[in-house]
Coordinates of C-alpha atoms in Angstrom, one line a residue:
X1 CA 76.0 76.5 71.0
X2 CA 75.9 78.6 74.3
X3 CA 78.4 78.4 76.7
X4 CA 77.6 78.0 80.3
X5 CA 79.7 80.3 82.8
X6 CA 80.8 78.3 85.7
X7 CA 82.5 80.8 88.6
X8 CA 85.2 79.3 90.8
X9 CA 83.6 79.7 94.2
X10 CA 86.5 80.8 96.7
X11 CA 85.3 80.0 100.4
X12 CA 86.8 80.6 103.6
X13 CA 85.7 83.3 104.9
X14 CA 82.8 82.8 107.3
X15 CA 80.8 86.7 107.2
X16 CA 79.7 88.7 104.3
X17 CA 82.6 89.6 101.9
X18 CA 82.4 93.5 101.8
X19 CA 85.4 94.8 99.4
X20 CA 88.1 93.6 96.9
X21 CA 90.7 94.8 95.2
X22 CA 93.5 93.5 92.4
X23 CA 97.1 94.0 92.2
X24 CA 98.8 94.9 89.2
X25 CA 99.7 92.4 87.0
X26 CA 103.8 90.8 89.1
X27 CA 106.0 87.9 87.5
X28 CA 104.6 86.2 89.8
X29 CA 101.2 86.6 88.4
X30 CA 99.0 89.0 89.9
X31 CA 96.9 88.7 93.6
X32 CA 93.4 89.2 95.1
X33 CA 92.5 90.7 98.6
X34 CA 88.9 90.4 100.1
X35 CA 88.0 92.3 102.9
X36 CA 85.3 90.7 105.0
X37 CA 83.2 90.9 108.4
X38 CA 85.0 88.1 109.8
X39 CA 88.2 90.1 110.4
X40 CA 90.5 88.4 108.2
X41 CA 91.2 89.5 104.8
X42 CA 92.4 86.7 102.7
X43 CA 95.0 86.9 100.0
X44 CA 94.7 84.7 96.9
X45 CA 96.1 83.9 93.5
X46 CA 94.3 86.3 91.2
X47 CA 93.7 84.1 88.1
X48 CA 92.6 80.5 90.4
X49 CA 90.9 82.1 93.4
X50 CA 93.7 80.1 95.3
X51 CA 94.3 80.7 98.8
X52 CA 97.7 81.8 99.9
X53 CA 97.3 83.4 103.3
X54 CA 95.3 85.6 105.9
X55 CA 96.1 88.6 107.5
X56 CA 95.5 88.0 111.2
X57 CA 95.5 91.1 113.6
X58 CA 91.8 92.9 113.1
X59 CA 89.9 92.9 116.2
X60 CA 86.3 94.1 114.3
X61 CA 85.1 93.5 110.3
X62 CA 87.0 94.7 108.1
X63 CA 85.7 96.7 105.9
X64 CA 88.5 97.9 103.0
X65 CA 91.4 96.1 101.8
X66 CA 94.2 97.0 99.0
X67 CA 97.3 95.7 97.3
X68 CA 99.4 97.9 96.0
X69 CA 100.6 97.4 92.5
X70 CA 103.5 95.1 92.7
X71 CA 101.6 93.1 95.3
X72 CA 104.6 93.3 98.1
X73 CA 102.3 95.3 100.5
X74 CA 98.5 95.1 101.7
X75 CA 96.4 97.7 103.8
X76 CA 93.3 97.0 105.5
X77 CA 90.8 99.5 107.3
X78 CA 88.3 98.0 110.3
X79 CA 85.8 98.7 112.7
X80 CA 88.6 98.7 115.4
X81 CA 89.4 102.0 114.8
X82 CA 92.4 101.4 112.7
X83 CA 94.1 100.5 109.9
X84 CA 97.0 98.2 108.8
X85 CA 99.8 98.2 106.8
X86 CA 100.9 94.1 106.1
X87 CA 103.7 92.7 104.3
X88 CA 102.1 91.0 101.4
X89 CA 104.7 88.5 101.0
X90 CA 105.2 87.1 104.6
X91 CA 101.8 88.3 106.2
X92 CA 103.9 89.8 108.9
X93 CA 101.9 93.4 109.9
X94 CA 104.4 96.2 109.3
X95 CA 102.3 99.1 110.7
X96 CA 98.9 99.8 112.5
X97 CA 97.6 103.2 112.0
X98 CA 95.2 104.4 115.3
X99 CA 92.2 106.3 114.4
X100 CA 89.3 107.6 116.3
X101 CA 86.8 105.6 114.9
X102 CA 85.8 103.2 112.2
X103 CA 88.5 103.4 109.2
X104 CA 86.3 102.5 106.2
X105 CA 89.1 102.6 103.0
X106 CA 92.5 102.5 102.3
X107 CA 94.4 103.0 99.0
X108 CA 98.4 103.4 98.3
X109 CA 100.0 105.9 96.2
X110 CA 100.9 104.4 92.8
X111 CA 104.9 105.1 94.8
X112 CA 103.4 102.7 97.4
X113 CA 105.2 105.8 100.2
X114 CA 101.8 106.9 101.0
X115 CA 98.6 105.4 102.5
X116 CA 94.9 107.3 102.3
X117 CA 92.6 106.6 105.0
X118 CA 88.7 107.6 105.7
X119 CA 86.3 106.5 107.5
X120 CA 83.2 107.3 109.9
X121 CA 85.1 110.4 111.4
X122 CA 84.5 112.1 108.0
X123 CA 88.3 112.9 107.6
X124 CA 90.6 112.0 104.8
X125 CA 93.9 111.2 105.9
X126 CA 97.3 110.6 104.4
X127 CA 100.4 109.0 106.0
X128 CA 103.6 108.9 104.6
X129 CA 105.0 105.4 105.3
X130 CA 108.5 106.2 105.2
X131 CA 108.0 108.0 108.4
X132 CA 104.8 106.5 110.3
X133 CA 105.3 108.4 113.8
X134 CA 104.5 111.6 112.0
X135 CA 101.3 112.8 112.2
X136 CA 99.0 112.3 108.7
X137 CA 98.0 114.9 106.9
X138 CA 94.0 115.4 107.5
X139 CA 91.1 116.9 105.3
X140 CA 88.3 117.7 106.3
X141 CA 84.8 118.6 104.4
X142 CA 82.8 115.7 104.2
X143 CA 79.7 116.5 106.4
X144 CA 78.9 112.3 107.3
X145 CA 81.0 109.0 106.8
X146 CA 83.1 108.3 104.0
X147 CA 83.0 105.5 102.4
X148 CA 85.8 105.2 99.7
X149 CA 88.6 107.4 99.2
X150 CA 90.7 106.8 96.1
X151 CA 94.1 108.3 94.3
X152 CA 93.5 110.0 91.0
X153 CA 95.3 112.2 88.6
X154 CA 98.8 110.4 89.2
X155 CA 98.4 111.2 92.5
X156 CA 98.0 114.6 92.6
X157 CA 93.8 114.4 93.5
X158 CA 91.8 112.4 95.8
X159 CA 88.4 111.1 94.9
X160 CA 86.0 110.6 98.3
X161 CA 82.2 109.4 98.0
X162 CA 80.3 110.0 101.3
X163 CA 77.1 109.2 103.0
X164 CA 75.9 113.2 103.1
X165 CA 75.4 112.0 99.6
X166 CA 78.3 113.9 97.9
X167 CA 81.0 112.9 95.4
X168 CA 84.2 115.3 96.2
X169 CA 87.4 115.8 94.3
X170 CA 90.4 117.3 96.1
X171 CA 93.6 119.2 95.7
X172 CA 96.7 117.0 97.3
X173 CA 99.2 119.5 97.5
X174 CA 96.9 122.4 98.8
X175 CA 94.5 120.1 100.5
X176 CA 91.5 121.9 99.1
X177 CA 88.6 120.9 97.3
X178 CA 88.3 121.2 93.5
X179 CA 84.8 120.4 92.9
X180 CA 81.3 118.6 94.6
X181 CA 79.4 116.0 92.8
X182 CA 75.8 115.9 95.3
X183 CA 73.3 112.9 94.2
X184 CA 69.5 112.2 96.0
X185 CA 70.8 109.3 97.4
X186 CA 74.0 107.9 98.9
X187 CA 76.9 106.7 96.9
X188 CA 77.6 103.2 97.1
X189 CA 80.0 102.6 95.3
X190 CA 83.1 104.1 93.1
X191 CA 86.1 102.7 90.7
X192 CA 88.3 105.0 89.6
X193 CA 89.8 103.9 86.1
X194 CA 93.4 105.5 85.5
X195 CA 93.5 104.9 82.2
X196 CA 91.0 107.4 80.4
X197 CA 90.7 109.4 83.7
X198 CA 87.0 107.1 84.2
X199 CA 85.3 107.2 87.5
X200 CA 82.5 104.8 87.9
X201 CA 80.3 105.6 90.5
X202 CA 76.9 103.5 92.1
X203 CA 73.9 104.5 93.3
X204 CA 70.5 103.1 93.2
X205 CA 70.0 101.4 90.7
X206 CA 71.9 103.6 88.3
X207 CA 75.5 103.0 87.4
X208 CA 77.1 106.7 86.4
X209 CA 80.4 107.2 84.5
X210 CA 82.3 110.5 85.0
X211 CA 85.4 112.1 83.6
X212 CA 87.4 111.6 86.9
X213 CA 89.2 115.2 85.8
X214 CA 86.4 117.4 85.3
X215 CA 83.8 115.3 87.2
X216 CA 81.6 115.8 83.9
X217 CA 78.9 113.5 83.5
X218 CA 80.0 110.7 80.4
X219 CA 76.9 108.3 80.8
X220 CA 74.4 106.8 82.4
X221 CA 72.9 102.9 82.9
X222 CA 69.8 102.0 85.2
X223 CA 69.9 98.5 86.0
X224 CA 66.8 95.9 87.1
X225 CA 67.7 96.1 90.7
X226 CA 69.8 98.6 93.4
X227 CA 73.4 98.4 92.5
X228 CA 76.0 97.8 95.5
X229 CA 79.2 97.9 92.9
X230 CA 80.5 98.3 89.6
X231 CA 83.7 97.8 87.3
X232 CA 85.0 99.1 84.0
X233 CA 86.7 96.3 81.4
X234 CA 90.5 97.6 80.9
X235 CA 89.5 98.0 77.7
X236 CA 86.4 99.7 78.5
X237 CA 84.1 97.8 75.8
X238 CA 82.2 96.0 78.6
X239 CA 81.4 96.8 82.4
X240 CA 79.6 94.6 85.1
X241 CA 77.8 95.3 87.8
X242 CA 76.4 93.0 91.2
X243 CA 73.9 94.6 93.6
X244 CA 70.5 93.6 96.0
X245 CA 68.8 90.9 93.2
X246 CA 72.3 88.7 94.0
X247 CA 72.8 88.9 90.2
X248 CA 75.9 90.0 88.1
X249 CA 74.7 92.0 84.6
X250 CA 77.0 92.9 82.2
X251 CA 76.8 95.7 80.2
X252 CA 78.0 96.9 76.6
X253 CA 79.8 100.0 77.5
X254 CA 79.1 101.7 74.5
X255 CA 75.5 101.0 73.6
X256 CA 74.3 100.6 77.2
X257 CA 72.7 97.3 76.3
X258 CA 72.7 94.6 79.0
X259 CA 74.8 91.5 77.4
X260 CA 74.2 88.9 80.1
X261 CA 73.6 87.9 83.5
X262 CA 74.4 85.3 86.2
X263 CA 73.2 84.1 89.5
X264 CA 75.6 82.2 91.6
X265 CA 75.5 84.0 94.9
X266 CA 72.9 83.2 97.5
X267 CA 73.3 86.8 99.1
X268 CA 73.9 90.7 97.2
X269 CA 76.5 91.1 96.0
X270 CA 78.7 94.1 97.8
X271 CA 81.8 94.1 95.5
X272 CA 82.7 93.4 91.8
X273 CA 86.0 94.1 90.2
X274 CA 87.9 93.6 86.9
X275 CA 91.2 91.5 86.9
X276 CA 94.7 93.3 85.8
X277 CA 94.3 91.2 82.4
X278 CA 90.1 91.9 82.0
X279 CA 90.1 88.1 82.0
X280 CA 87.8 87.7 84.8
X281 CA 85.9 89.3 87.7
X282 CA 85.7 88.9 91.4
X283 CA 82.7 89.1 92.9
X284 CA 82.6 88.8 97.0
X285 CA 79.0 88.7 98.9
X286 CA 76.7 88.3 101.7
X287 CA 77.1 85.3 101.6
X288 CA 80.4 84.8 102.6
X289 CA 82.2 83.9 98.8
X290 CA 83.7 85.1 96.8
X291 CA 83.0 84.0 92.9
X292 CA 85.5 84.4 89.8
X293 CA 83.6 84.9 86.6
X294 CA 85.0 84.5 82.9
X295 CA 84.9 87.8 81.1
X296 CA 85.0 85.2 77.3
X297 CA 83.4 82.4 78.7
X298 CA 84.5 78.5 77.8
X299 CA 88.6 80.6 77.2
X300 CA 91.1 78.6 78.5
X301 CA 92.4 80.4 81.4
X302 CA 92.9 79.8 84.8
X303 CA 91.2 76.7 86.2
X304 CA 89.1 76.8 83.0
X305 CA 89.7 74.7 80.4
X306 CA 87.5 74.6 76.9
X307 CA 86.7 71.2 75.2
X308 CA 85.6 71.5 72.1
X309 CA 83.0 68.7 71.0
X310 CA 84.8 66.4 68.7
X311 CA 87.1 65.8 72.5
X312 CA 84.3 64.2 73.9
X313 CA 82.6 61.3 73.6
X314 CA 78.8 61.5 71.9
X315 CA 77.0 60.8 74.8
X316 CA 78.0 64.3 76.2
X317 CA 79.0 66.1 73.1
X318 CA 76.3 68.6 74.0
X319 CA 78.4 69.5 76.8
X320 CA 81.0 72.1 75.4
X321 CA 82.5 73.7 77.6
X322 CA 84.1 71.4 81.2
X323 CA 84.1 73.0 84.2
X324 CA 83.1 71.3 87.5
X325 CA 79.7 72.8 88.1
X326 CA 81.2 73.8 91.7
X327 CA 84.8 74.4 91.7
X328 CA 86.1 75.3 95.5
X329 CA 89.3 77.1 95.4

């Protein structure tokens, strides 16, 4: 009998919900942040969709937000030409970081001492935290906006996608670049998996895996629609992917077949991502939610809980699996 997935819908914010990102996994559980036009990234419980607080300050969408890995700190980049450094536990702001245009992605060294910025002034840039007043570090190369800028290698290498349609790996310690990935289109997404060295990179409707390392090509999926986002399973058997059809596919990561799909969004989708625990995926759209998928659907986990049919009474004993068909969290 078929189980029917039933995402949590998490409202609240009221523009298109642009990025998301995880925190590792705390004892306190482990914590969502949604970056969205409306100029407040929300945090939530990761596993619920539960809201715990927003991070007022942003004066223009934002359009990148991150935890770092024990979830004590948040950093969001916005069209205000900066970006933030919050306390995660209090929601106090600890730092704001002035650029000269709009700051597009952030991400923390694994140490949590260092912040990576880019944006639309086509310059990487990292600050150390300990000592803000200092001046960041800059690199420049890209030739047009960048639009993520991630940590790889333990640090030691920075992964940038761009709009002048490149992929580019770079040296941290002699702020050089290693080697340039070029594609016919723009970028529009990337997810870099430490774990395997996997970078996971979006474009049309193709969805590329590369050895994060060597930038070597590992595989290739083409999807029925253009692809905003994608995200690797921890345990890389499975990926999913959300783009323009407002649809989430997931994929067999080994045999490129297409397992399943779900529409619950009334917009694209922009961002998908993987829980710490590969339990579930976020989703955040156009249209303003963000939507928590089952990775084993009718699991108990979460908000979900599986009935099995011999718990129910026979008039419904077709139903399986309980779930209200609309949960709001």
């Amino acid at each position: 009998m078929a189980m029917r997935q039933t995402p949590l819908t998490c409202s609240g914010h009221t523009r298109p919900v642009v990025d998301l990102a995880f925190s590792g996994i705390t004892p306190y559980g482990y914590f969502l942040i949604s970056a969205c036009k409306d100029g407040k990234p929300m945090l939530r419980q990761g596993d619920t969709g539960d809201w715990i607080g927003t991070f007022l300050g942003h004066k223009g969408a934002v359009w990148g937000a991150t935890l770092n890995t024990d979830a004590t700190k948040a950093a969001t980049a916005a069209a205000d030409f900066t970006a933030k450094v919050w306390d995660a536990v209090s929601g106090d702001e600890v730092l704001t970081l002035a650029h000269k245009h709009i700051v597009k992605t952030v991400t923390f060294t694994q140490d949590s001492n260092c912040l990576l910025t880019a944006g639309n002034d086509k310059l990487l840039r990292i600050y150390d935290l300990s000592n803000p007043e200092a001046a960041p570090l800059e690199i420049a190369g890209h030739t047009s906006a960048i639009k993520k800028a991630l940590w790889c290698n333990n640090d030691k290498q920075i992964l940038s996608a761009a709009d002048d349609k490149t992929i580019r790996l770079w040296d941290r310690s002699s702020m050089e670049e290693v080697k340039t990935l070029t594609f016919d289109t723009s970028v529009s997404s990337m997810e870099y998996v430490a774990d395997g060295e996997i970078l996971v990179i979006t474009y049309g409707k193709t969805i590329a895996f590369y050895n994060a390392l060597s930038l070597d090509l590992i595989k290739t999926v083409e999807a029925p629609a253009p692809i905003n986002s994608a995200s690797l399973h921890p345990e890389k058997d499975f990926f999913v992917a959300g783009g323009e059809d407002f649809k989430l596919y997931k994929f067999d990561y080994s045999t490129k077949e297409e397992l399943e799909s779900y529409k619950g969004h009334f917009g694209p989708v922009h961002c998908v991502r993987f829980s710490p625990d590969g339990e579930l995926y976020a989703s955040g759209s156009e249209d303003g939610t963000l939507r928590l998928w089952q990775t084993a659907v009718g699991k108990t986990y979460g908000l979900w809980k599986c009935v099995l049919p011999e718990d129910l009474g026979a008039e419904n004993s077709e139903q399986m699996y309980t779930s209200a068909p609309e949960i709001k969290a």
